[in-house]
Short mmCIF file of C-alpha atoms in Angstrom, two decimals:
data_model
loop_
_atom_site.label_atom_id
_atom_site.label_comp_id
_atom_site.label_asym_id
_atom_site.label_seq_id
_atom_site.Cartn_x
_atom_site.Cartn_y
_atom_site.Cartn_z
CA MET J 1 0.00 0.00 0.00
CA LEU J 2 1.01 3.59 -0.49
CA THR J 3 3.73 4.71 1.86
CA GLY J 4 4.85 8.29 1.59
CA HIS J 5 4.18 9.90 -1.74
CA ARG J 6 5.26 7.33 -4.35
CA THR J 7 6.25 4.09 -2.70
CA TRP J 8 4.12 0.99 -2.67
CA ILE J 9 4.48 -1.68 0.01
CA PHE J 10 3.19 -5.03 -1.19
CA ASN J 11 1.73 -6.58 1.95
CA ASN J 12 0.42 -9.63 0.09
CA HIS J 13 3.91 -10.53 -1.08
CA PRO J 14 3.70 -11.19 -4.82
CA VAL J 15 6.22 -13.88 -5.71
CA ILE J 16 8.56 -14.27 -8.67
CA ILE J 17 7.88 -17.96 -9.25
CA SER J 18 10.12 -18.33 -12.28
CA THR J 19 12.29 -16.43 -14.72
CA GLY J 20 13.54 -16.81 -18.26
CA THR J 21 16.68 -15.18 -19.65
CA VAL J 22 18.15 -15.22 -23.13
CA GLY J 23 21.40 -13.70 -24.38
CA GLY J 24 23.46 -13.23 -27.51
CA PRO J 25 26.99 -14.19 -28.52
CA PHE J 26 28.65 -11.22 -26.84
CA GLU J 27 26.87 -11.98 -23.55
CA ALA J 28 28.00 -15.62 -23.81
CA LYS J 29 31.60 -14.42 -23.59
CA GLY J 30 30.76 -12.13 -20.68
CA ASN J 31 31.05 -12.29 -16.94
CA ILE J 32 27.82 -14.16 -16.10
CA PRO J 33 27.09 -16.66 -18.91
CA GLU J 34 25.48 -18.97 -16.32
CA ALA J 35 22.76 -16.34 -15.81
CA PHE J 36 21.24 -17.15 -19.19
CA ASP J 37 18.88 -20.04 -19.90
CA ILE J 38 19.68 -19.78 -23.61
CA LEU J 39 22.69 -18.19 -25.28
CA HIS J 40 22.55 -17.62 -29.02
CA ASP J 41 25.70 -17.72 -31.10
CA ASP J 42 24.18 -15.64 -33.87
CA MET J 43 23.06 -11.99 -33.64
CA TRP J 44 20.37 -12.62 -36.24
CA LEU J 45 18.65 -15.57 -34.52
CA LYS J 46 17.93 -16.81 -38.05
CA GLN J 47 15.69 -13.78 -38.68
CA SER J 48 15.79 -11.34 -41.57
CA SER J 49 16.21 -8.26 -39.37
CA PHE J 50 17.65 -7.39 -35.97
CA GLU J 51 14.25 -6.12 -34.85
CA LYS J 52 12.71 -9.50 -35.61
CA ALA J 53 15.58 -11.11 -33.72
CA GLN J 54 14.68 -8.99 -30.70
CA ARG J 55 11.09 -10.17 -30.97
CA ILE J 56 12.33 -13.76 -30.82
CA LEU J 57 14.46 -12.94 -27.76
CA MET J 58 11.36 -11.64 -25.99
CA GLU J 59 9.26 -14.64 -27.01
CA GLU J 60 11.90 -17.10 -25.88
CA ALA J 61 12.44 -15.45 -22.49
CA SER J 62 8.69 -15.46 -21.81
CA GLN J 63 8.28 -19.06 -22.93
CA LEU J 64 11.18 -20.06 -20.71
CA ALA J 65 9.66 -18.29 -17.71
CA ILE J 66 6.46 -20.30 -18.23
CA LYS J 67 8.37 -23.54 -18.89
CA ASN J 68 10.41 -23.05 -15.72
CA SER J 69 7.21 -22.78 -13.68
CA LEU J 70 4.44 -25.26 -13.04
CA ILE J 71 1.70 -23.24 -14.70
CA GLN J 72 0.37 -23.17 -18.24
CA LYS J 73 0.42 -20.19 -20.59
CA GLU J 74 -3.37 -20.03 -20.45
CA GLN J 75 -3.20 -19.22 -16.74
CA VAL J 76 -1.23 -16.02 -17.33
CA ASN J 77 -3.55 -13.04 -16.96
CA PHE J 78 -1.36 -10.28 -18.32
CA PHE J 79 1.87 -9.73 -20.17
CA ILE J 80 3.54 -6.43 -19.26
CA SER J 81 6.44 -5.50 -21.44
CA GLY J 82 8.22 -2.79 -23.38
CA ASP J 83 11.48 -2.08 -25.16
CA LEU J 84 13.50 0.59 -26.94
CA ILE J 85 12.60 0.05 -30.56
CA ASN J 86 10.11 2.20 -32.46
CA GLN J 87 6.74 2.22 -30.71
CA ILE J 88 7.81 -0.91 -28.73
CA THR J 89 6.94 -3.09 -31.72
CA PRO J 90 9.15 -6.07 -30.76
CA SER J 91 7.22 -6.38 -27.48
CA SER J 92 3.88 -5.95 -29.20
CA PHE J 93 4.67 -8.60 -31.81
CA ALA J 94 5.79 -10.95 -29.04
CA ALA J 95 2.48 -10.25 -27.28
CA LYS J 96 0.66 -11.14 -30.48
CA THR J 97 2.44 -14.50 -30.55
CA PHE J 98 1.52 -15.14 -26.91
CA ASP J 99 -2.08 -14.19 -27.21
CA VAL J 100 -2.13 -13.03 -23.60
CA PRO J 101 -3.71 -9.67 -22.59
CA TYR J 102 -0.94 -7.12 -22.92
CA LEU J 103 0.13 -3.85 -21.34
CA GLY J 104 2.85 -2.11 -23.34
CA LEU J 105 5.24 0.19 -21.50
CA PHE J 106 7.99 2.59 -22.34
CA SER J 107 10.48 3.75 -19.74
CA ALA J 108 13.53 2.99 -21.85
CA CYS J 109 15.95 0.92 -19.74
CA ALA J 110 13.82 1.41 -16.62
CA THR J 111 11.05 -0.63 -18.28
CA SER J 112 12.13 -3.83 -16.53
CA MET J 113 11.38 -2.51 -13.05
CA GLU J 114 8.40 -0.44 -14.17
CA SER J 115 6.78 -3.62 -15.42
CA LEU J 116 7.76 -5.59 -12.31
CA ALA J 117 6.39 -2.84 -10.05
CA LEU J 118 3.10 -2.70 -11.95
CA ALA J 119 2.83 -6.49 -12.02
CA ALA J 120 3.38 -6.65 -8.27
CA PHE J 121 0.86 -3.85 -7.69
CA ILE J 122 -1.82 -5.60 -9.74
CA LEU J 123 -1.18 -8.96 -8.03
CA ASN J 124 -1.07 -7.37 -4.60
CA GLY J 125 -4.49 -5.86 -5.26
CA ASP J 126 -5.98 -9.18 -6.43
CA GLY J 127 -6.09 -7.92 -10.01
CA ALA J 128 -4.54 -11.09 -11.40
CA ASP J 129 -3.14 -14.49 -10.48
CA TYR J 130 -0.14 -14.60 -12.81
CA ILE J 131 1.61 -11.83 -14.71
CA LEU J 132 4.53 -12.10 -17.11
CA SER J 133 6.81 -9.11 -16.82
CA GLY J 134 9.81 -8.66 -19.04
CA THR J 135 11.76 -6.81 -21.64
CA ALA J 136 14.26 -7.37 -24.43
CA SER J 137 16.90 -5.35 -26.24
CA HIS J 138 19.15 -6.07 -29.19
CA ASN J 139 22.51 -4.41 -29.64
CA ALA J 140 22.38 -3.91 -33.39
CA ALA J 141 18.73 -2.84 -33.50
CA THR J 142 19.33 -0.26 -30.77
CA GLU J 143 22.57 1.04 -32.24
CA LYS J 144 20.82 1.47 -35.55
CA GLN J 145 17.99 3.45 -34.06
CA PHE J 146 19.72 5.56 -31.44
CA ARG J 147 23.25 5.94 -32.76
CA TYR J 148 24.48 4.74 -36.15
CA PRO J 149 24.17 1.43 -37.92
CA THR J 150 27.22 -0.49 -36.72
CA GLU J 151 28.48 -1.06 -40.25
CA TYR J 152 28.76 2.72 -40.64
CA GLY J 153 31.64 2.48 -38.20
CA GLY J 154 30.90 5.71 -36.30
CA GLN J 155 33.41 6.46 -33.56
CA LYS J 156 32.19 6.19 -29.98
CA PRO J 157 33.60 8.12 -27.05
CA PRO J 158 34.65 6.19 -23.93
CA THR J 159 31.52 7.39 -22.11
CA ALA J 160 29.28 5.42 -24.49
CA GLN J 161 27.77 2.10 -23.46
CA TRP J 162 27.07 -1.24 -25.07
CA THR J 163 23.46 -2.34 -25.51
CA VAL J 164 22.81 -5.85 -24.25
CA THR J 165 21.45 -8.39 -26.71
CA GLY J 166 19.07 -10.38 -24.60
CA ALA J 167 15.77 -10.64 -22.82
CA GLY J 168 14.72 -11.23 -19.26
CA CYS J 169 11.27 -12.21 -18.13
CA ALA J 170 9.78 -12.88 -14.71
CA LEU J 171 6.60 -14.77 -14.01
CA VAL J 172 5.06 -13.09 -10.99
CA ALA J 173 2.32 -14.77 -9.02
CA LYS J 174 -0.03 -13.92 -6.18
CA ASN J 175 1.13 -16.96 -4.23
CA GLY J 176 3.92 -19.44 -4.56
CA GLU J 177 7.51 -20.21 -3.84
CA GLY J 178 10.31 -17.83 -4.71
CA PRO J 179 11.68 -14.36 -4.15
CA ARG J 180 9.05 -11.89 -3.02
CA VAL J 181 8.50 -8.42 -4.41
CA THR J 182 8.09 -6.32 -1.28
CA SER J 183 7.98 -2.69 -2.36
CA ALA J 184 8.43 -0.32 -5.26
CA THR J 185 9.16 3.36 -5.67
CA ILE J 186 8.06 5.04 -8.86
CA GLY J 187 10.57 7.49 -10.26
CA LYS J 188 9.98 10.94 -11.54
CA VAL J 189 11.59 12.43 -14.61
CA VAL J 190 14.84 14.14 -13.75
CA ASP J 191 16.61 16.21 -16.37
CA MET J 192 19.88 17.86 -15.47
CA GLY J 193 20.36 19.27 -18.96
CA ILE J 194 22.80 16.70 -20.32
CA SER J 195 22.25 16.37 -24.04
CA ASP J 196 25.03 13.97 -25.04
CA PRO J 197 23.44 10.63 -26.01
CA PHE J 198 26.89 9.07 -25.71
CA ASN J 199 26.99 9.78 -22.00
CA MET J 200 23.74 8.38 -20.70
CA GLY J 201 25.26 7.06 -17.49
CA ALA J 202 25.91 10.60 -16.26
CA ALA J 203 22.49 11.74 -17.49
CA MET J 204 20.70 8.94 -15.62
CA ALA J 205 22.63 9.15 -12.35
CA PRO J 206 20.57 12.01 -10.84
CA ALA J 207 17.36 10.07 -11.52
CA ALA J 208 18.79 7.01 -9.77
CA VAL J 209 19.85 9.12 -6.79
CA ASP J 210 16.43 10.77 -6.56
CA THR J 211 14.66 7.40 -6.54
CA ILE J 212 17.07 5.77 -4.08
CA GLU J 213 16.81 8.72 -1.70
CA THR J 214 13.02 8.79 -1.92
CA HIS J 215 12.73 5.03 -1.47
CA LEU J 216 14.89 4.98 1.65
CA ARG J 217 13.08 7.98 3.12
CA GLU J 218 9.57 6.77 2.39
CA ARG J 219 10.27 3.28 3.67
CA ASN J 220 12.20 4.82 6.53
CA VAL J 221 15.12 2.43 6.16
CA ASP J 222 18.87 2.75 6.02
CA PRO J 223 20.87 1.66 2.91
CA THR J 224 22.22 -1.22 5.00
CA TYR J 225 18.67 -2.62 5.16
CA TYR J 226 19.50 -4.04 1.74
CA ASP J 227 22.30 -6.49 1.03
CA LEU J 228 22.72 -4.87 -2.36
CA ILE J 229 21.43 -1.77 -4.07
CA ILE J 230 21.60 -2.57 -7.77
CA THR J 231 21.33 0.06 -10.46
CA GLY J 232 20.29 -0.83 -14.01
CA ASP J 233 22.82 0.54 -16.44
CA LEU J 234 24.69 3.51 -15.05
CA GLY J 235 28.05 2.14 -16.16
CA HIS J 236 31.39 3.35 -14.80
CA ILE J 237 30.66 7.04 -15.18
CA GLY J 238 27.08 7.07 -13.98
CA ARG J 239 27.99 4.93 -10.98
CA GLU J 240 30.73 7.35 -9.92
CA VAL J 241 28.47 10.36 -10.43
CA SER J 242 25.63 8.78 -8.45
CA MET J 243 27.93 7.79 -5.59
CA ASP J 244 29.18 11.38 -5.34
CA MET J 245 25.63 12.69 -5.36
CA LEU J 246 24.50 10.21 -2.69
CA GLN J 247 27.48 11.20 -0.57
CA LYS J 248 26.47 14.86 -0.83
CA LYS J 249 23.00 13.94 0.36
CA ASN J 250 24.55 12.17 3.34
CA ILE J 251 23.48 8.76 2.14
CA THR J 252 26.41 6.46 2.61
CA ILE J 253 26.36 3.30 0.60
CA ASN J 254 29.29 0.97 0.87
CA SER J 255 30.71 0.62 -2.64
CA ASP J 256 30.70 -3.20 -2.32
CA MET J 257 26.97 -3.04 -1.71
CA TYR J 258 26.34 -0.77 -4.66
CA LYS J 259 26.26 -2.82 -7.83
CA ASP J 260 25.42 -1.91 -11.39
CA CYS J 261 23.95 -4.43 -13.82
CA GLY J 262 25.81 -2.60 -16.58
CA LEU J 263 29.08 -3.51 -14.89
CA THR J 264 28.02 -7.07 -14.05
CA ILE J 265 27.21 -8.59 -17.43
CA TYR J 266 30.50 -8.20 -19.31
CA ARG J 267 34.00 -9.03 -18.26
CA GLU J 268 37.03 -6.76 -18.20
CA GLY J 269 38.50 -6.44 -21.63
CA GLN J 270 35.29 -6.70 -23.60
CA PRO J 271 34.99 -3.49 -25.66
CA VAL J 272 31.90 -2.18 -23.91
CA LEU J 273 33.39 1.23 -23.03
CA ALA J 274 31.54 2.55 -19.95
CA GLY J 275 29.46 -0.62 -19.47
CA ALA J 276 26.33 -2.40 -20.59
CA SER J 277 23.04 -0.66 -21.25
CA GLY J 278 19.68 -1.46 -22.79
CA THR J 279 16.40 -2.60 -21.32
CA ALA J 280 17.73 -6.14 -21.05
CA SER J 281 20.70 -5.02 -18.95
CA SER J 282 18.79 -4.92 -15.66
CA ALA J 283 16.36 -7.66 -16.72
CA VAL J 284 18.95 -10.35 -17.45
CA ALA J 285 21.29 -9.39 -14.60
CA VAL J 286 18.50 -9.32 -11.99
CA TYR J 287 16.41 -12.26 -13.21
CA GLY J 288 19.37 -14.39 -14.28
CA HIS J 289 22.06 -13.53 -11.76
CA PHE J 290 20.93 -11.68 -8.64
CA LEU J 291 17.74 -13.71 -8.11
CA LYS J 292 19.86 -16.86 -8.19
CA LEU J 293 21.96 -15.41 -5.37
CA LEU J 294 18.74 -14.70 -3.47
CA LYS J 295 17.50 -18.24 -3.99
CA GLU J 296 20.86 -19.66 -2.92
CA GLY J 297 20.58 -17.63 0.28
CA ARG J 298 23.66 -15.57 -0.45
CA LEU J 299 21.47 -12.46 -0.44
CA THR J 300 18.25 -11.77 1.44
CA ARG J 301 17.18 -8.31 0.35
CA ILE J 302 18.00 -6.35 -2.75
CA LEU J 303 16.82 -3.05 -4.14
CA VAL J 304 16.88 -2.86 -7.93
CA VAL J 305 16.92 0.65 -9.36
CA ALA J 306 16.49 0.42 -13.13
CA THR J 307 17.51 3.60 -14.87
CA GLY J 308 16.22 4.83 -18.21
CA SER J 309 16.91 7.76 -20.46
CA LEU J 310 13.72 8.82 -22.16
CA HIS J 311 15.07 10.61 -25.20
CA SER J 312 14.25 9.73 -28.78
CA PRO J 313 16.53 10.01 -31.83
CA LEU J 314 14.37 12.96 -32.90
CA SER J 315 14.61 14.80 -29.58
CA VAL J 316 18.41 14.49 -29.73
CA GLN J 317 18.47 15.82 -33.30
CA GLN J 318 16.40 18.77 -32.13
CA ASN J 319 19.01 19.45 -29.42
CA ASP J 320 16.76 18.60 -26.51
CA SER J 321 18.33 17.43 -23.28
CA ILE J 322 17.92 13.84 -22.06
CA PRO J 323 15.09 13.32 -19.57
CA CYS J 324 15.79 10.37 -17.29
CA ILE J 325 13.88 8.17 -14.89
CA ALA J 326 14.58 5.41 -12.38
CA HIS J 327 12.12 2.94 -10.89
CA ALA J 328 13.05 0.95 -7.80
CA VAL J 329 11.74 -2.44 -6.73
CA SER J 330 12.79 -4.31 -3.62
CA ILE J 331 13.00 -8.10 -3.79
CA GLU J 332 13.49 -10.34 -0.78
CA SER J 333 14.23 -14.01 -0.49
CA GLY J 334 11.29 -16.20 0.34
CA SER J 335 13.13 -18.14 3.04
CA ASP J 336 12.24 -15.85 5.92
CA LYS J 337 8.57 -15.76 4.98
CA PRO J 338 6.44 -15.52 8.16
CA MET A 1 59.29 15.59 -49.42
CA ILE A 2 55.74 15.26 -50.76
CA PHE A 3 55.34 12.18 -48.53
CA PHE A 4 56.18 14.22 -45.48
CA TRP A 5 53.75 17.01 -46.33
CA ALA A 6 51.04 14.53 -47.28
CA PHE A 7 51.46 13.02 -43.84
CA VAL A 8 51.39 16.37 -42.06
CA VAL A 9 48.51 17.94 -43.98
CA GLY A 10 46.35 14.79 -44.07
CA GLY A 11 47.09 14.17 -40.40
CA THR A 12 46.24 17.75 -39.46
CA ILE A 13 42.87 17.52 -41.18
CA CYS A 14 42.12 14.31 -39.24
CA VAL A 15 43.22 15.89 -35.96
CA ILE A 16 40.84 18.79 -36.58
CA GLY A 17 38.08 16.22 -37.16
CA GLN A 18 38.91 14.44 -33.91
CA ILE A 19 38.84 17.76 -32.05
CA LEU A 20 35.42 18.56 -33.53
CA PHE A 21 34.23 15.14 -32.26
CA ASP A 22 35.74 15.14 -28.81
CA VAL A 23 35.97 18.79 -27.79
CA PHE A 24 33.02 20.33 -29.60
CA LYS A 25 30.93 17.13 -29.36
CA LEU A 26 29.81 17.32 -32.98
CA ASN A 27 28.34 14.21 -34.51
CA PRO A 28 29.88 12.53 -37.58
CA GLY A 29 27.30 14.00 -39.98
CA VAL A 30 27.94 17.58 -38.90
CA THR A 31 31.72 17.08 -38.88
CA LEU A 32 31.63 15.67 -42.39
CA THR A 33 29.52 18.57 -43.65
CA ILE A 34 31.86 21.13 -42.09
CA PHE A 35 34.82 19.56 -43.89
CA VAL A 36 33.04 19.54 -47.23
CA ILE A 37 32.14 23.22 -46.79
CA ILE A 38 35.69 24.13 -45.75
CA GLY A 39 37.02 22.39 -48.87
CA ALA A 40 34.51 24.23 -51.03
CA ILE A 41 35.39 27.61 -49.54
CA LEU A 42 39.12 26.98 -49.89
CA ASP A 43 38.66 26.15 -53.55
CA GLY A 44 36.44 29.17 -54.03
CA LEU A 45 39.34 31.26 -52.76
CA GLY A 46 41.71 29.41 -55.10
CA LEU A 47 43.63 27.82 -52.23
CA TYR A 48 42.85 24.12 -52.61
CA ASP A 49 44.78 23.45 -55.80
CA PRO A 50 48.00 24.84 -54.33
CA LEU A 51 47.35 22.65 -51.27
CA ILE A 52 47.09 19.57 -53.50
CA ASP A 53 50.30 20.51 -55.29
CA PHE A 54 51.94 20.88 -51.92
CA ALA A 55 50.58 17.84 -50.06
CA GLY A 56 49.28 15.43 -52.73
CA ALA A 57 47.12 12.71 -51.24
CA GLY A 58 47.24 14.51 -47.90
CA ALA A 59 44.79 16.95 -49.48
CA THR A 60 42.96 14.73 -51.98
CA VAL A 61 42.02 11.81 -49.72
CA PRO A 62 40.20 13.67 -46.90
CA ILE A 63 36.57 14.60 -47.48
CA THR A 64 37.52 18.30 -47.82
CA ASN A 65 38.51 17.36 -51.38
CA PHE A 66 34.89 16.52 -52.10
CA GLY A 67 33.96 20.15 -51.38
CA ASN A 68 36.86 21.24 -53.53
CA GLN A 69 35.66 19.12 -56.43
CA LEU A 70 32.07 20.32 -56.12
CA VAL A 71 33.20 23.92 -56.55
CA HIS A 72 35.73 22.99 -59.20
CA GLY A 73 33.11 21.34 -61.40
CA ALA A 74 30.66 24.19 -60.90
CA MET A 75 33.22 26.83 -61.86
CA GLN A 76 34.45 24.89 -64.89
CA GLU A 77 30.96 24.47 -66.30
CA ALA A 78 30.08 28.06 -65.43
CA GLU A 79 32.90 29.25 -67.67
CA GLN A 80 31.45 27.30 -70.60
CA HIS A 81 27.69 27.55 -70.06
CA GLY A 82 27.16 30.50 -67.76
CA ILE A 83 24.88 30.37 -64.74
CA ILE A 84 23.23 27.07 -65.79
CA GLY A 85 26.70 25.53 -65.78
CA VAL A 86 26.92 26.11 -62.02
CA VAL A 87 23.99 23.75 -61.55
CA THR A 88 25.03 21.12 -64.07
CA GLY A 89 28.69 21.28 -63.12
CA ILE A 90 28.43 20.62 -59.38
CA PHE A 91 28.53 16.87 -59.85
CA GLU A 92 30.68 16.96 -62.99
CA VAL A 93 33.96 16.08 -61.30
CA THR A 94 32.50 14.21 -58.36
CA SER A 95 30.10 12.00 -60.29
CA ALA A 96 32.60 9.12 -60.47
CA GLY A 97 33.00 9.14 -56.70
CA ILE A 98 29.29 9.38 -55.99
CA SER A 99 28.39 6.68 -58.53
CA ALA A 100 31.12 4.42 -57.18
CA ALA A 101 29.79 4.86 -53.65
CA ILE A 102 26.28 3.92 -54.75
CA ILE A 103 27.29 1.00 -56.99
CA PHE A 104 29.76 -0.56 -54.57
CA GLY A 105 27.37 0.12 -51.71
CA VAL A 106 24.65 -1.84 -53.47
CA ILE A 107 27.02 -4.68 -54.37
CA GLY A 108 28.29 -4.82 -50.80
CA ALA A 109 24.77 -4.85 -49.40
CA ILE A 110 23.75 -7.68 -51.73
CA ILE A 111 26.72 -9.89 -50.94
CA PHE A 112 27.32 -9.24 -47.25
CA LYS A 113 25.23 -9.18 -44.12
CA PRO A 114 26.19 -6.86 -41.26
CA LYS A 115 27.65 -8.77 -38.35
CA GLY A 116 26.29 -6.57 -35.62
#
């Protein structure tokens, strides 16, 4: 229920009963290949376009989430999803394949936690029994739309990030076994006037800080309440900027406790510049990697703060700044369930 | 000696491009356009031909030469056909380059698939 101005506490404990994660060839060579249920060795996934490949990523992750659970597709009430590509068409086409009632979202790379927060809210209020929540991104499709087609060979500055090819999907249920979604804080749009689309980490950091600060204040907890506070895709630069800003607000987070999905997926030496990005960044790292740690008991409480920059190619061409958002969801292990 | 000056002049043009990227945060499209315009202006002032004599490929390979050739063609045709020549002459010298880009681009796109 509403706590403070924009934080929901989910007293009925919606549960993530299963997840599905899919990755591409670059992710297979990364730091957490074991986080993926399927790893593709081809960027095209046998499709005729990268956008169609992204659609397949989304479909596979959702099918895996259902397969990894005990329920049937027909029992799923809603599919909540979104992505980065024009008018979220890959998600919508995937929803067509599923034939499950669909809510399409756009919060750029914060979509993963926006959809999880909404899924938990609906389940908590008895609005559904099962909801599929997920998102996908594809490196080449995203580069093509937001930067340059990769074959153009445009130079990237070191502040740029690498869009994850992959998809992560969570099947959230009203009851069941698994990590529980305990609260969520909805972000507001923060725009500090940065207009460089090759430095989105720095642009998104203030949004992450605003959401983290609000979440901790409205839940009246200390950062140490969580084992980890995990940001979506701030990368090296955004992480540094956000840590400085948190420090200035007198919020001390131990740097070992402050993880970034964008710095988790790839290993040192992969040419990802400032880190991973894309809607799938937080989805695959949280659903594939951090939830496993929760289930293994190595973590008990995490706060995931997915960050998104809400610009479009057109708004950048028209010299607008980059509006950013961050949505936070807290997930706790089911072991200490009362 | 021409090798040395080709290296220096060509390198300087590239350094200016890198500065436009990194310091002035211009995107590749804008940077490219600026170079074409600079080349055109230099030729309009009669300075590009001496630069080519001086630095050879250092001046002909960078995209500034495209601007140079646009103006060159326009002026050549203008001498023969007057004001209409300006319009018809713009792509006179550059047509080989433009056609090659289109033709080889199409061939490349038919044969190869982008890897990422």
